[in-house]
Coordinates of C-alpha atoms in Angstrom, one line a residue:
M1 CA -4.0 -22.6 -3.7
L2 CA -5.4 -19.1 -3.6
A3 CA -4.0 -17.0 -0.7
L4 CA -3.1 -13.6 0.5
D5 CA 0.6 -14.4 0.4
L6 CA 2.4 -11.7 -1.7
S7 CA 5.9 -13.0 -1.2
G8 CA 8.2 -12.0 -4.1
K9 CA 5.9 -9.2 -5.1
T10 CA 6.9 -5.5 -5.2
A11 CA 4.3 -3.0 -4.1
V12 CA 4.6 0.8 -4.5
V13 CA 2.4 2.8 -2.0
T14 CA 2.2 6.5 -2.6
G15 CA 1.8 8.6 0.5
G16 CA 2.8 5.3 2.2
V17 CA 4.5 6.6 5.4
R18 CA 1.6 8.3 7.3
G19 CA -2.1 7.9 8.0
V20 CA -3.9 5.5 5.7
G21 CA -0.8 5.0 3.6
L22 CA 1.1 3.7 6.6
G23 CA -1.5 1.2 7.3
I24 CA -1.4 0.0 3.7
S25 CA 2.4 -0.3 3.7
R26 CA 2.3 -2.3 6.9
A27 CA -0.4 -4.6 5.5
F28 CA 1.7 -5.4 2.4
L29 CA 4.8 -6.0 4.5
E30 CA 2.8 -8.5 6.6
A31 CA 1.6 -10.2 3.4
G32 CA 5.3 -10.7 2.4
A33 CA 5.7 -8.1 -0.3
E34 CA 8.6 -5.8 -0.8
V35 CA 7.2 -2.3 -0.2
V36 CA 8.4 1.0 -1.7
A37 CA 6.8 3.9 0.1
V38 CA 6.7 7.1 -1.8
A39 CA 6.0 10.6 -0.3
R40 CA 7.1 14.1 -0.6
R41 CA 8.4 14.3 2.9
A42 CA 10.5 11.8 4.7
P43 CA 9.0 10.1 7.7
D44 CA 10.4 10.1 11.2
R45 CA 10.3 6.3 11.0
L46 CA 9.9 3.9 8.1
P47 CA 6.9 1.5 8.0
E48 CA 7.7 -1.8 9.7
A49 CA 5.7 -5.0 10.0
G50 CA 6.4 -8.7 10.2
G51 CA 10.0 -8.1 11.0
R52 CA 10.5 -6.2 7.8
T53 CA 10.9 -2.6 6.8
A54 CA 9.7 -0.6 3.8
R55 CA 12.0 1.3 1.5
F56 CA 11.4 5.0 1.3
V57 CA 11.7 7.1 -1.9
P58 CA 11.1 10.9 -1.7
Q59 CA 9.1 12.0 -4.7
D60 CA 6.3 14.4 -5.7
E61 CA 3.7 12.0 -7.1
R62 CA 2.4 14.7 -9.5
D63 CA 5.7 15.0 -11.2
A64 CA 5.4 13.2 -14.5
A65 CA 9.1 13.7 -15.4
A66 CA 10.2 11.9 -12.3
A67 CA 7.6 9.1 -12.4
D68 CA 9.1 7.2 -15.4
P69 CA 12.7 6.9 -14.2
F70 CA 11.5 6.1 -10.7
F71 CA 9.5 3.0 -11.9
A72 CA 12.2 2.0 -14.3
S73 CA 14.7 2.0 -11.5
L74 CA 12.7 -0.6 -9.6
G75 CA 13.0 -3.1 -12.3
R76 CA 9.8 -4.9 -11.2
V77 CA 6.5 -3.6 -10.0
D78 CA 3.5 -5.9 -9.2
V79 CA 1.3 -3.5 -7.3
L80 CA 0.7 0.2 -7.2
V81 CA -1.5 1.8 -4.6
N82 CA -2.4 5.4 -5.4
N83 CA -3.0 6.6 -1.9
A84 CA -1.4 10.1 -1.9
G85 CA -4.1 12.7 -1.3
G86 CA -5.9 14.8 1.3
T87 CA -7.3 18.3 1.7
P88 CA -7.8 21.1 4.1
F89 CA -11.2 22.5 4.8
L90 CA -11.5 25.2 2.1
P91 CA -14.8 26.5 0.7
V92 CA -14.6 27.1 -3.0
A93 CA -15.2 30.9 -2.7
E94 CA -12.2 31.1 -0.3
G95 CA -8.5 30.8 -0.8
E96 CA -6.6 31.0 -4.1
A97 CA -7.9 29.3 -7.2
R98 CA -4.5 27.7 -7.6
T99 CA -4.9 26.1 -4.2
H100 CA -8.1 24.3 -5.3
A101 CA -6.4 23.2 -8.5
R102 CA -3.5 21.7 -6.6
I103 CA -5.9 19.7 -4.4
I104 CA -7.3 18.2 -7.6
E105 CA -3.7 17.5 -8.9
L106 CA -2.8 15.8 -5.6
N107 CA -5.9 13.6 -5.4
L108 CA -6.4 12.8 -9.1
T109 CA -3.6 13.9 -11.4
S110 CA -1.0 12.1 -9.2
A111 CA -2.9 8.8 -9.7
L112 CA -2.9 9.2 -13.5
V113 CA 0.8 10.1 -13.6
M114 CA 1.9 7.2 -11.4
S115 CA -0.4 4.7 -13.0
R116 CA 0.8 5.5 -16.5
A117 CA 4.5 5.1 -15.4
A118 CA 3.7 1.8 -13.6
H119 CA 1.9 0.5 -16.7
A120 CA 5.1 0.8 -18.7
V121 CA 7.0 -1.4 -16.3
M122 CA 4.2 -3.9 -15.6
T123 CA 3.6 -4.5 -19.4
G124 CA 7.2 -3.9 -20.6
A125 CA 9.8 -6.6 -21.4
G126 CA 9.6 -9.2 -18.7
G127 CA 6.6 -7.6 -17.1
A128 CA 3.9 -9.9 -15.8
G129 CA 1.1 -7.4 -15.5
G130 CA -0.1 -6.3 -12.1
S131 CA -2.7 -4.6 -9.9
I132 CA -3.4 -0.9 -9.5
I133 CA -5.5 0.2 -6.5
N134 CA -6.8 3.7 -6.2
I135 CA -7.8 5.0 -2.8
G136 CA -11.1 6.9 -3.2
S137 CA -13.5 8.5 -0.9
V138 CA -17.3 8.6 -0.3
S139 CA -16.8 12.3 -0.9
G140 CA -16.7 11.5 -4.6
A141 CA -20.3 10.2 -4.6
R142 CA -22.0 12.8 -2.4
P143 CA -21.9 16.5 -1.7
S144 CA -18.6 17.6 -0.2
P145 CA -19.2 21.1 1.2
G146 CA -15.9 22.7 2.3
T147 CA -13.9 20.2 0.4
A148 CA -15.5 20.4 -3.0
A149 CA -12.2 20.2 -5.0
Y150 CA -11.3 17.0 -3.1
G151 CA -14.8 15.5 -3.8
A152 CA -14.5 16.4 -7.4
A153 CA -11.1 14.8 -7.6
K154 CA -12.3 11.6 -6.0
A155 CA -15.2 11.4 -8.4
G156 CA -12.7 11.7 -11.2
L157 CA -10.7 8.9 -9.6
D158 CA -13.7 6.6 -9.8
S159 CA -14.0 7.3 -13.5
L160 CA -10.3 6.8 -14.0
T161 CA -10.4 3.5 -12.3
A162 CA -13.2 2.2 -14.5
S163 CA -11.6 3.4 -17.7
L164 CA -8.1 2.0 -17.0
A165 CA -9.6 -1.3 -16.0
V166 CA -10.9 -1.5 -19.6
E167 CA -7.9 0.0 -21.3
W168 CA -5.3 -2.1 -19.6
A169 CA -7.1 -5.5 -19.3
P170 CA -6.2 -8.3 -19.1
A171 CA -2.6 -7.5 -18.1
I172 CA -3.5 -5.1 -15.3
R173 CA -6.4 -5.2 -12.9
V174 CA -7.5 -1.7 -11.7
N175 CA -9.8 -1.2 -8.7
A176 CA -10.6 1.3 -6.0
V177 CA -11.1 1.2 -2.3
T178 CA -13.7 3.9 -1.4
L179 CA -13.1 5.1 2.1
G180 CA -15.5 6.6 4.6
M181 CA -14.1 8.2 7.8
V182 CA -10.8 6.9 9.0
R183 CA -9.1 7.5 12.3
T184 CA -5.5 8.7 11.8
E185 CA -3.0 11.0 13.6
R186 CA -4.7 13.9 11.8
S187 CA -8.3 13.0 12.8
H188 CA -8.5 15.9 15.3
L189 CA -8.2 18.4 12.4
H190 CA -11.6 17.2 11.1
Y191 CA -13.4 15.7 14.1
G192 CA -12.0 17.6 17.2
D193 CA -11.0 15.9 20.5
E194 CA -11.8 12.4 21.7
D195 CA -15.4 13.4 22.5
G196 CA -15.7 14.7 18.9
V197 CA -14.3 11.5 17.4
A198 CA -16.6 9.4 19.6
A199 CA -19.6 11.4 18.5
V200 CA -18.7 11.0 14.8
A201 CA -18.1 7.3 15.3
R202 CA -21.6 6.9 16.7
T203 CA -23.0 8.0 13.3
V204 CA -21.3 4.9 11.6
P205 CA -23.5 1.8 11.6
L206 CA -20.5 -0.4 12.8
G207 CA -19.9 2.0 15.6
R208 CA -16.4 3.2 14.9
L209 CA -14.2 5.0 12.4
A210 CA -12.1 2.8 10.1
D211 CA -8.5 2.1 11.1
P212 CA -5.7 2.4 8.5
A213 CA -5.2 -1.3 8.9
D214 CA -8.7 -1.9 7.5
A215 CA -7.7 0.0 4.4
G216 CA -4.5 -2.1 4.2
A217 CA -6.4 -5.4 4.5
A218 CA -8.7 -4.4 1.6
C219 CA -5.8 -3.4 -0.6
V220 CA -3.9 -6.7 0.1
F221 CA -7.1 -8.6 -0.9
L222 CA -7.5 -6.7 -4.2
A223 CA -3.8 -7.3 -5.0
S224 CA -4.0 -11.0 -4.2
D225 CA -5.0 -14.1 -6.2
L226 CA -8.3 -14.1 -4.3
A227 CA -9.3 -11.1 -6.4
A228 CA -8.1 -12.4 -9.7
Y229 CA -11.4 -11.8 -11.4
V230 CA -12.0 -8.4 -9.8
S231 CA -11.3 -5.3 -11.9
G232 CA -13.1 -2.1 -12.5
S233 CA -14.7 -2.4 -9.1
S234 CA -14.9 -0.1 -6.1
L235 CA -14.8 -1.7 -2.6
L236 CA -16.8 0.4 -0.2
L237 CA -15.0 0.6 3.1
H238 CA -17.3 2.9 5.2
G239 CA -18.6 0.7 8.0
G240 CA -22.1 0.6 6.6
G241 CA -22.3 4.1 5.4
E242 CA -23.7 7.3 7.0
R243 CA -27.0 7.4 8.9
P244 CA -29.4 9.5 6.8
A245 CA -30.1 12.8 8.4
F246 CA -33.9 12.5 8.0
L247 CA -33.9 9.6 10.5
D248 CA -32.6 11.8 13.3
A249 CA -35.1 14.5 12.3
A250 CA -37.9 11.9 12.4
T251 CA -36.7 10.6 15.8
A252 CA -36.7 14.1 17.2
N253 CA -40.2 14.7 15.8
R254 CA -41.5 11.5 17.5
E255 CA -39.9 12.5 20.8
T256 CA -41.5 16.0 20.6
G257 CA -44.9 14.3 19.9
R258 CA -44.6 12.2 23.0
E259 CA -43.6 15.1 25.2
T260 CA -46.5 17.3 24.1
G261 CA -49.1 14.5 24.0
H262 CA -49.6 14.8 20.3
K263 CA -49.3 11.8 18.1
A264 CA -46.4 12.3 15.7
P265 CA -47.2 11.4 12.1
T266 CA -45.9 7.9 11.0
E267 CA -45.3 6.3 7.6
R268 CA -48.4 4.6 6.3
T269 CA -48.3 1.6 4.1
E270 CA -51.3 0.9 1.9
R271 CA -52.3 -2.7 1.3
P272 CA -53.7 -3.7 -2.1

């Protein structure tokens, strides 16, 4: 029977101890998987859920020399979630060029490095294949002013997902979860105080920012038998998307027309 039970599976989650990654690690623990959370900095507390605790391994996900021995040491890998990433607000004309390059390395190169190393274990002697899930962003499919390097990396991650899904089929399924705005412990850096978060949440059709647990649930689904025929896909997790700016402008125009007594222009549909 198809189910979301991942008991006996081993899942590696990069950046799996904070923010979205913490939600993903907890979701896999709840589903019964053994979770290995990878990050460059140790957490104050390990991910826990369902009475179980994740294992933590300190590692720079961009380090190709460290990736192969890390995966080999695990013996078995069924799922890899490439979640490590992030960016400061940094317009392209500002900061050092190397800083922008490192943002791309963190958000794109790390996924390539870790996926390649996981592939060797998933398809090697005794390997039963597996599932790779890349955590993308809506920034990869729309303008990303102030975070252009991040948006470019996420666009590249979408392409990498589609290519690996073809290269590594049928042994490994490769998919992406494309996130919109997520509320984490660092949300204030992007959205401000509680009033700022609430204001941003009102722009989302579902009326709230995503929770890390939402991302975790999507990843568990993609790793499960329920998604056995899903590969090369991107699951949009953005609460319905972003309200188009022209709608607010049109609303303001109508309000202005009512206040001045002038009839604001409306869309006209011609009948044949």
